[in-house]
């Protein structure tokens, strides 16, 4: 009888198809409303985990290190962080420390994510494969070769309690809102359910085909990626029964579900990512091509999807096309300078145009669901609002309307210059000058109305200096009777502004 034993690494990260594994049919079409970029990382990247500042840790199983990706620029930053041999699926605890299971060196590396430095190495036999956080803040680590889960106290960085038995070949761990942990037993074709409050096994769910990873959706259900059957099993975490299965690409190794309920599987056998709607439990569109042998997938708060490609030494970044929901306010002046808030999805990295002219001061929130921008100047009337990201463009037709600004005006009337006895006019004209309060400039070409009491004296049009003149010679007696006159401007719309009404009263001066 042979006594040879397959190494834990070969078993944990193997790529050969087993008899039950049948490749899925190639997709008929490719999702085009997105952008996929690639970030070079270390050798054989596996696990992915976001750290508290929003950056992404990548465990490189072939180069025994963790890389840091700046998710704002999607570039690797800083030095590689050393780990044990063959780091696999890591996790980040609430205290900010990352826990990296090292499958071959039988240990867990603890990294302070604030300083990106190793603070502890915890010995753990049995080929540690994947880690997951439980409600207490401690971490469960699946021991692929020991068919068990070990709890780690994240305060002392030591193993606590007895090993919790699972099925054969445990890998992925996920915890539901009810506090139950779901452990995918790849070799046993089962999922072990653990009460994390008591660290005891509640039940074992059969009926899977090489389950490798688990994700919990906002609806509370658990989604299990089955390498061997090219599908995802959905577990009701209340009854711990399988509700349905969802077809995906070939050999799904990794799975995650975003905050919006959209699920993603990393299909190692078909080099793509499948998208799942967890509301309908149906696939969405065609799988998205990524790098060589995708093995893990995570989704950022801004809805960008990161995929580790174990044979490609890279992480693929998927950014979907933006969508627009609202623009507020929907109108502003032709002068520009209106601060507008736009809501939608997938807005990270956006630029904005109004009527084809670029906005300034564009700022996007961390979730990629809202941006603010300052409008450029524009002509009166409705214009299209277009948002462009690395994932594509979207236009809201006539989404914003330019209106003329309202400018207040000032009307200044000069007193009538007369001699009372005998009545005599020293200056034959009454004058009224119209000024734009916003620009400080005189306003030409506008009609001014001159009245005495309720009597209309006449009208005049302002000249280049904004002054209107009316001959007072024949009106002197009436002016003297009323002690002066009134001038008024009814308001008007020009090519650049809406001018508001104004008026003035002028008395009589005897030199």
mmCIF file with all atom_site columns, N, CA and C in Angstrom, residues 19 57 65 85 144 149 196 230 252 262 284 286 299 305 361 366-367 413 425 430-431 455 473:
data_model
loop_
_atom_site.group_PDB
_atom_site.id
_atom_site.type_symbol
_atom_site.label_atom_id
_atom_site.label_alt_id
_atom_site.label_comp_id
_atom_site.label_asym_id
_atom_site.label_entity_id
_atom_site.label_seq_id
_atom_site.pdbx_PDB_ins_code
_atom_site.Cartn_x
_atom_site.Cartn_y
_atom_site.Cartn_z
_atom_site.occupancy
_atom_site.B_iso_or_equiv
_atom_site.pdbx_formal_charge
_atom_site.auth_seq_id
_atom_site.auth_comp_id
_atom_site.auth_asym_id
_atom_site.auth_atom_id
_atom_site.pdbx_PDB_model_num
ATOM 1  N N  . UNK A 1 19  ? -13.002 13.998  -11.082 1.00 0.00 ? 19  UNK A N  1
ATOM 2  C CA . UNK A 1 19  ? -13.995 13.387  -11.971 1.00 0.00 ? 19  UNK A CA 1
ATOM 3  C C  . UNK A 1 19  ? -15.344 14.096  -11.973 1.00 0.00 ? 19  UNK A C  1
ATOM 4  N N  . UNK A 1 57  ? -5.427  44.369  1.090   1.00 0.00 ? 57  UNK A N  1
ATOM 5  C CA . UNK A 1 57  ? -4.315  43.438  1.279   1.00 0.00 ? 57  UNK A CA 1
ATOM 6  C C  . UNK A 1 57  ? -4.481  42.255  0.325   1.00 0.00 ? 57  UNK A C  1
ATOM 7  N N  . UNK A 1 65  ? 4.101   36.548  0.964   1.00 0.00 ? 65  UNK A N  1
ATOM 8  C CA . UNK A 1 65  ? 4.064   37.956  1.338   1.00 0.00 ? 65  UNK A CA 1
ATOM 9  C C  . UNK A 1 65  ? 2.649   38.492  1.189   1.00 0.00 ? 65  UNK A C  1
ATOM 10 N N  . UNK A 1 85  ? 4.985   30.532  5.018   1.00 0.00 ? 85  UNK A N  1
ATOM 11 C CA . UNK A 1 85  ? 4.981   29.909  3.700   1.00 0.00 ? 85  UNK A CA 1
ATOM 12 C C  . UNK A 1 85  ? 3.548   29.615  3.242   1.00 0.00 ? 85  UNK A C  1
ATOM 13 N N  . UNK A 1 144 ? -7.249  23.070  6.977   1.00 0.00 ? 144 UNK A N  1
ATOM 14 C CA . UNK A 1 144 ? -7.612  22.219  5.847   1.00 0.00 ? 144 UNK A CA 1
ATOM 15 C C  . UNK A 1 144 ? -7.175  20.765  6.032   1.00 0.00 ? 144 UNK A C  1
ATOM 16 N N  . UNK A 1 149 ? -11.772 23.740  12.856  1.00 0.00 ? 149 UNK A N  1
ATOM 17 C CA . UNK A 1 149 ? -11.648 25.192  12.935  1.00 0.00 ? 149 UNK A CA 1
ATOM 18 C C  . UNK A 1 149 ? -11.080 25.543  14.298  1.00 0.00 ? 149 UNK A C  1
ATOM 19 N N  . UNK A 1 196 ? -21.237 30.310  17.094  1.00 0.00 ? 196 UNK A N  1
ATOM 20 C CA . UNK A 1 196 ? -20.018 30.990  17.519  1.00 0.00 ? 196 UNK A CA 1
ATOM 21 C C  . UNK A 1 196 ? -20.064 31.423  18.980  1.00 0.00 ? 196 UNK A C  1
ATOM 22 N N  . UNK A 1 230 ? -19.941 23.855  -10.798 1.00 0.00 ? 230 UNK A N  1
ATOM 23 C CA . UNK A 1 230 ? -20.087 25.119  -11.530 1.00 0.00 ? 230 UNK A CA 1
ATOM 24 C C  . UNK A 1 230 ? -21.360 25.864  -11.144 1.00 0.00 ? 230 UNK A C  1
ATOM 25 N N  . UNK A 1 252 ? -16.023 27.660  -9.750  1.00 0.00 ? 252 UNK A N  1
ATOM 26 C CA . UNK A 1 252 ? -15.999 28.848  -8.891  1.00 0.00 ? 252 UNK A CA 1
ATOM 27 C C  . UNK A 1 252 ? -15.280 28.561  -7.575  1.00 0.00 ? 252 UNK A C  1
ATOM 28 N N  . UNK A 1 262 ? -25.570 42.279  -4.639  1.00 0.00 ? 262 UNK A N  1
ATOM 29 C CA . UNK A 1 262 ? -25.030 41.657  -5.848  1.00 0.00 ? 262 UNK A CA 1
ATOM 30 C C  . UNK A 1 262 ? -23.885 40.731  -5.471  1.00 0.00 ? 262 UNK A C  1
ATOM 31 N N  . UNK A 1 284 ? -26.695 37.342  -13.594 1.00 0.00 ? 284 UNK A N  1
ATOM 32 C CA . UNK A 1 284 ? -26.945 38.599  -14.284 1.00 0.00 ? 284 UNK A CA 1
ATOM 33 C C  . UNK A 1 284 ? -25.938 38.748  -15.417 1.00 0.00 ? 284 UNK A C  1
ATOM 34 N N  . UNK A 1 286 ? -23.610 38.077  -18.888 1.00 0.00 ? 286 UNK A N  1
ATOM 35 C CA . UNK A 1 286 ? -22.577 37.082  -19.175 1.00 0.00 ? 286 UNK A CA 1
ATOM 36 C C  . UNK A 1 286 ? -21.417 37.254  -18.208 1.00 0.00 ? 286 UNK A C  1
ATOM 37 N N  . UNK A 1 299 ? -15.621 42.881  -2.971  1.00 0.00 ? 299 UNK A N  1
ATOM 38 C CA . UNK A 1 299 ? -16.230 44.076  -3.541  1.00 0.00 ? 299 UNK A CA 1
ATOM 39 C C  . UNK A 1 299 ? -16.071 45.224  -2.550  1.00 0.00 ? 299 UNK A C  1
ATOM 40 N N  . UNK A 1 305 ? -14.926 45.885  -7.966  1.00 0.00 ? 305 UNK A N  1
ATOM 41 C CA . UNK A 1 305 ? -14.709 44.480  -7.642  1.00 0.00 ? 305 UNK A CA 1
ATOM 42 C C  . UNK A 1 305 ? -13.245 44.129  -7.906  1.00 0.00 ? 305 UNK A C  1
ATOM 43 N N  . UNK A 1 361 ? -14.281 71.059  -9.595  1.00 0.00 ? 361 UNK A N  1
ATOM 44 C CA . UNK A 1 361 ? -14.467 70.693  -8.193  1.00 0.00 ? 361 UNK A CA 1
ATOM 45 C C  . UNK A 1 361 ? -15.242 69.415  -7.985  1.00 0.00 ? 361 UNK A C  1
ATOM 46 N N  . UNK A 1 366 ? -17.168 58.056  -0.646  1.00 0.00 ? 366 UNK A N  1
ATOM 47 C CA . UNK A 1 366 ? -16.452 56.779  -0.588  1.00 0.00 ? 366 UNK A CA 1
ATOM 48 C C  . UNK A 1 366 ? -17.248 55.639  -1.188  1.00 0.00 ? 366 UNK A C  1
ATOM 49 N N  . UNK A 1 367 ? -18.577 55.718  -1.102  1.00 0.00 ? 367 UNK A N  1
ATOM 50 C CA . UNK A 1 367 ? -19.421 54.641  -1.630  1.00 0.00 ? 367 UNK A CA 1
ATOM 51 C C  . UNK A 1 367 ? -19.632 54.738  -3.133  1.00 0.00 ? 367 UNK A C  1
ATOM 52 N N  . UNK A 1 413 ? -32.654 109.533 -9.747  1.00 0.00 ? 413 UNK A N  1
ATOM 53 C CA . UNK A 1 413 ? -33.262 110.663 -10.456 1.00 0.00 ? 413 UNK A CA 1
ATOM 54 C C  . UNK A 1 413 ? -32.682 111.976 -9.940  1.00 0.00 ? 413 UNK A C  1
ATOM 55 N N  . UNK A 1 425 ? -36.966 127.760 -15.455 1.00 0.00 ? 425 UNK A N  1
ATOM 56 C CA . UNK A 1 425 ? -36.235 126.490 -15.536 1.00 0.00 ? 425 UNK A CA 1
ATOM 57 C C  . UNK A 1 425 ? -34.764 126.779 -15.792 1.00 0.00 ? 425 UNK A C  1
ATOM 58 N N  . UNK A 1 430 ? -35.169 116.601 -17.102 1.00 0.00 ? 430 UNK A N  1
ATOM 59 C CA . UNK A 1 430 ? -35.145 115.702 -15.946 1.00 0.00 ? 430 UNK A CA 1
ATOM 60 C C  . UNK A 1 430 ? -34.318 114.483 -16.346 1.00 0.00 ? 430 UNK A C  1
ATOM 61 N N  . UNK A 1 431 ? -33.466 113.959 -15.454 1.00 0.00 ? 431 UNK A N  1
ATOM 62 C CA . UNK A 1 431 ? -32.629 112.801 -15.815 1.00 0.00 ? 431 UNK A CA 1
ATOM 63 C C  . UNK A 1 431 ? -32.764 111.708 -14.758 1.00 0.00 ? 431 UNK A C  1
ATOM 64 N N  . UNK A 1 455 ? -49.922 111.397 -12.726 1.00 0.00 ? 455 UNK A N  1
ATOM 65 C CA . UNK A 1 455 ? -49.877 111.891 -14.107 1.00 0.00 ? 455 UNK A CA 1
ATOM 66 C C  . UNK A 1 455 ? -48.607 111.424 -14.809 1.00 0.00 ? 455 UNK A C  1
ATOM 67 N N  . UNK A 1 473 ? -39.560 121.527 -19.500 1.00 0.00 ? 473 UNK A N  1
ATOM 68 C CA . UNK A 1 473 ? -39.944 122.926 -19.660 1.00 0.00 ? 473 UNK A CA 1
ATOM 69 C C  . UNK A 1 473 ? -41.444 123.130 -19.542 1.00 0.00 ? 473 UNK A C  1
#
